[in-house]
PDB file of C-alpha atoms in Angstrom:
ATOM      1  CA  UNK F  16     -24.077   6.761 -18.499  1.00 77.00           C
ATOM      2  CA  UNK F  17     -24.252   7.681 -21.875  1.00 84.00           C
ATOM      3  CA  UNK F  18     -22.996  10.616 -24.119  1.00 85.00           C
ATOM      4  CA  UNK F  19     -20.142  13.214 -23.184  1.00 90.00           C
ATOM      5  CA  UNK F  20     -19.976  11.214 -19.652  1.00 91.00           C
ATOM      6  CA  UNK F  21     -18.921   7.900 -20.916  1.00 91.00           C
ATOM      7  CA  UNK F  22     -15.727   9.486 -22.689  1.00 91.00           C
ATOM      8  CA  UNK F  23     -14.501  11.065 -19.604  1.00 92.00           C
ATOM      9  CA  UNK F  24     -15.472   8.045 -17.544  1.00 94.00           C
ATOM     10  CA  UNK F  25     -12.521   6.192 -19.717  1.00 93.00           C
ATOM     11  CA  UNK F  26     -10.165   9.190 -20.219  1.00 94.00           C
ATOM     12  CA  UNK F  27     -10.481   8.583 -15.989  1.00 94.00           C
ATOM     13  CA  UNK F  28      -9.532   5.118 -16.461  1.00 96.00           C
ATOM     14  CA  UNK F  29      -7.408   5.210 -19.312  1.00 95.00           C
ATOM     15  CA  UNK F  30      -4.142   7.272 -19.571  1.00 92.00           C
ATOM     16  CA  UNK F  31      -3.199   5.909 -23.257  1.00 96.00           C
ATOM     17  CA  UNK F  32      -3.785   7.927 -26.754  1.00 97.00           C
ATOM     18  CA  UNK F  33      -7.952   8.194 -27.224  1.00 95.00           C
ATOM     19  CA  UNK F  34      -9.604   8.090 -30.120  1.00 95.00           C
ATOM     20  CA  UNK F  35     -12.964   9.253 -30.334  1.00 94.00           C
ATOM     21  CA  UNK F  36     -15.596   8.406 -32.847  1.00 90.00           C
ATOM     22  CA  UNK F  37     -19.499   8.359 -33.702  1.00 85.00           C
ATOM     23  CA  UNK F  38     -21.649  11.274 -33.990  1.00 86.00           C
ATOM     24  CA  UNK F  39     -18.639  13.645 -33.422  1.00 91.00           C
ATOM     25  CA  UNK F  40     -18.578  16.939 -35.556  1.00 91.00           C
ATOM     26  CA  UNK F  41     -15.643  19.118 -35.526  1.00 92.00           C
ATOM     27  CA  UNK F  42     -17.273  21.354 -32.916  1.00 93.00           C
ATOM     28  CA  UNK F  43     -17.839  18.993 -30.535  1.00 95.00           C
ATOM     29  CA  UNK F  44     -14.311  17.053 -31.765  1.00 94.00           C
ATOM     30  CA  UNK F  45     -12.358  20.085 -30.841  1.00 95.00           C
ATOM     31  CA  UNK F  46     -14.452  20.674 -27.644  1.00 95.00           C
ATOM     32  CA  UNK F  47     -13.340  17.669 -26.425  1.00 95.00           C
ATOM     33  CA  UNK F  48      -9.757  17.483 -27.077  1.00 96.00           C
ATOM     34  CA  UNK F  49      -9.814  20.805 -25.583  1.00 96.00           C
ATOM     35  CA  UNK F  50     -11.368  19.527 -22.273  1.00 94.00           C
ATOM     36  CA  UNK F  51      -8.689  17.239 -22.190  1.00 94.00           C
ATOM     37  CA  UNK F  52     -11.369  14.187 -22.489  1.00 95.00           C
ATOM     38  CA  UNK F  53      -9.888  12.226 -25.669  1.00 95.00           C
ATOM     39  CA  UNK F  54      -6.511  13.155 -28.100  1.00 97.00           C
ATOM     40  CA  UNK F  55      -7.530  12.168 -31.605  1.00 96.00           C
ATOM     41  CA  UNK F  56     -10.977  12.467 -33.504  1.00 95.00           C
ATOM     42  CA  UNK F  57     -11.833   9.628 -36.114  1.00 94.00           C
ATOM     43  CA  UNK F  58     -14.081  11.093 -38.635  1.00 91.00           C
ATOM     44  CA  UNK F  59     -15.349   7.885 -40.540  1.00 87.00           C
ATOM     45  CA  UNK F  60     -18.454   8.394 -42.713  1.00 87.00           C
ATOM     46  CA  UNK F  61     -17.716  12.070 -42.650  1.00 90.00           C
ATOM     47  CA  UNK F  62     -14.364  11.312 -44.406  1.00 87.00           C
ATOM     48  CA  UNK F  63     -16.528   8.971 -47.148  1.00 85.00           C
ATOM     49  CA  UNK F  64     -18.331  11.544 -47.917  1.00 88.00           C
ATOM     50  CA  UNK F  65     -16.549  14.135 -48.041  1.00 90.00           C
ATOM     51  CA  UNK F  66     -12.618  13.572 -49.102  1.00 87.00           C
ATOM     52  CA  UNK F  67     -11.811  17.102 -48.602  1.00 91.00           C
ATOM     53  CA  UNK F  68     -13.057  16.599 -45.135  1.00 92.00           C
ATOM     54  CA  UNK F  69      -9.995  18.643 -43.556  1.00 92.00           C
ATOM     55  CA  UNK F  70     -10.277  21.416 -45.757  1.00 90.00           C
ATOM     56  CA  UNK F  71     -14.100  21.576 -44.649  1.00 91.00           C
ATOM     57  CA  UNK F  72     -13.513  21.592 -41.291  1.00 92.00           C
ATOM     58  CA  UNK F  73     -11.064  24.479 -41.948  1.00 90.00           C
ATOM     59  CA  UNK F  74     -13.219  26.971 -44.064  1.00 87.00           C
ATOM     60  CA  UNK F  75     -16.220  26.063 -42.035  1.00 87.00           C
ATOM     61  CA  UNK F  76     -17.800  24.406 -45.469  1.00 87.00           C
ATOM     62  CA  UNK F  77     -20.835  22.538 -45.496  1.00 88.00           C
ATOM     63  CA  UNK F  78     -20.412  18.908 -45.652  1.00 90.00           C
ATOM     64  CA  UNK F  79     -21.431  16.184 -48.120  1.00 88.00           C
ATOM     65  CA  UNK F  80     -24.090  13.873 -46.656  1.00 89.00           C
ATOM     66  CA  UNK F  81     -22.855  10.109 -46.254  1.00 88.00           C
ATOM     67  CA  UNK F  82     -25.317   7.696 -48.771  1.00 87.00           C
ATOM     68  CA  UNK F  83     -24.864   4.661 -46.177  1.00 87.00           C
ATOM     69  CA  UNK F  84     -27.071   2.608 -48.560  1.00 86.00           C
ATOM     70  CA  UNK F  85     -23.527   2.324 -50.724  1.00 81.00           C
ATOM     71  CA  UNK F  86     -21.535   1.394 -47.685  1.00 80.00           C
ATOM     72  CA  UNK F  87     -19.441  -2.017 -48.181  1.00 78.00           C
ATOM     73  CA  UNK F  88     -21.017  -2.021 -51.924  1.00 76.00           C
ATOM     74  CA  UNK F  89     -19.289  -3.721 -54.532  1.00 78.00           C
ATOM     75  CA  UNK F  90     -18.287  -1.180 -56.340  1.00 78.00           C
ATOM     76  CA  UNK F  91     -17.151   2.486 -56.110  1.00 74.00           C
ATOM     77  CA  UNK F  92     -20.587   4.070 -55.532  1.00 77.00           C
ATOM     78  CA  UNK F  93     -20.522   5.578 -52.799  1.00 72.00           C
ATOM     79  CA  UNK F  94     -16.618   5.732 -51.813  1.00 72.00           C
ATOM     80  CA  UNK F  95     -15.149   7.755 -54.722  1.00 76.00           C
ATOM     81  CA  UNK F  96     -17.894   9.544 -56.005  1.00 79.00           C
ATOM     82  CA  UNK F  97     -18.162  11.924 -53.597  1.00 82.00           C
ATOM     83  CA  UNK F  98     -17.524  15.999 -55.263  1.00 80.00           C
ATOM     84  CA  UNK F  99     -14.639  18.066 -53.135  1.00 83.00           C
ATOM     85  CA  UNK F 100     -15.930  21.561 -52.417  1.00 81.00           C
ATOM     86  CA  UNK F 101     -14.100  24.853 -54.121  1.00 74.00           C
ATOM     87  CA  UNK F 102     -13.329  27.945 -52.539  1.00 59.00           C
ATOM     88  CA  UNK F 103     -15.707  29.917 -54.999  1.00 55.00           C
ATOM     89  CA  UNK F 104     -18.547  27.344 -53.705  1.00 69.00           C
ATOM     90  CA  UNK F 105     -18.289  28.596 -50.311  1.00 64.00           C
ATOM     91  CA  UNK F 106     -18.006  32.472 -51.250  1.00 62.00           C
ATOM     92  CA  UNK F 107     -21.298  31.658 -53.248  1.00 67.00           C
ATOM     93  CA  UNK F 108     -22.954  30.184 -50.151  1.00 68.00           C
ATOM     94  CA  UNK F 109     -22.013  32.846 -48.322  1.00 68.00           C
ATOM     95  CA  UNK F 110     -22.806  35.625 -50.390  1.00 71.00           C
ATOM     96  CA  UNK F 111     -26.742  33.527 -51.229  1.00 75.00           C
ATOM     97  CA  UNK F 112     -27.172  33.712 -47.000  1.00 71.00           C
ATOM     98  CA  UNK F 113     -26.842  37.357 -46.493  1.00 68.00           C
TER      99      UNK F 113
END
């Protein structure tokens, strides 16, 4: 079992609040609450990476890549370096694609 399967194996077993994680993008986050298969998405790395994450998600906005070579560092590196993305970004992005 492995993939999609194994989280509605447990939401089977399990009646409780679920919260899913690991290689979950908002797509497939939202596909699955939707399904009924889990009631919370944890977006780890993708929050590291990108503190705006929420607002992301929301315009569609292209997300920061995670550095996991800074993970558990000792210093900020990697945690609170990370740039937020502006609205005007986007419209650029937009406007280079078509």
């Amino acid at each position: 079992m492995s993939g999609d399967a194994i989280v509605h194996h447990f939401r089977h077993l399990y009646p409780g609040t679920l919260i899913l994680n690991v290689g979950i993008n908002a797509v497939h986050g939202a596909r699955l609450i939707s399904e009924g298969a889990g009631d919370l998405i944890a977006f780890g790395r993708d929050y590291i990476a990108n503190p705006d994450l929420a607002e992301r998600i929301r315009l569609d906005a292209p997300l920061s890549e995670p550095r996991p070579e800074y993970f558990y560092g000792n210093s900020a590196t990697g945690y609170t370096d990370y740039p937020t993305f502006s609205t005007s970004q986007i419209i650029q992005e937009r406007s280079n694609a078509q």
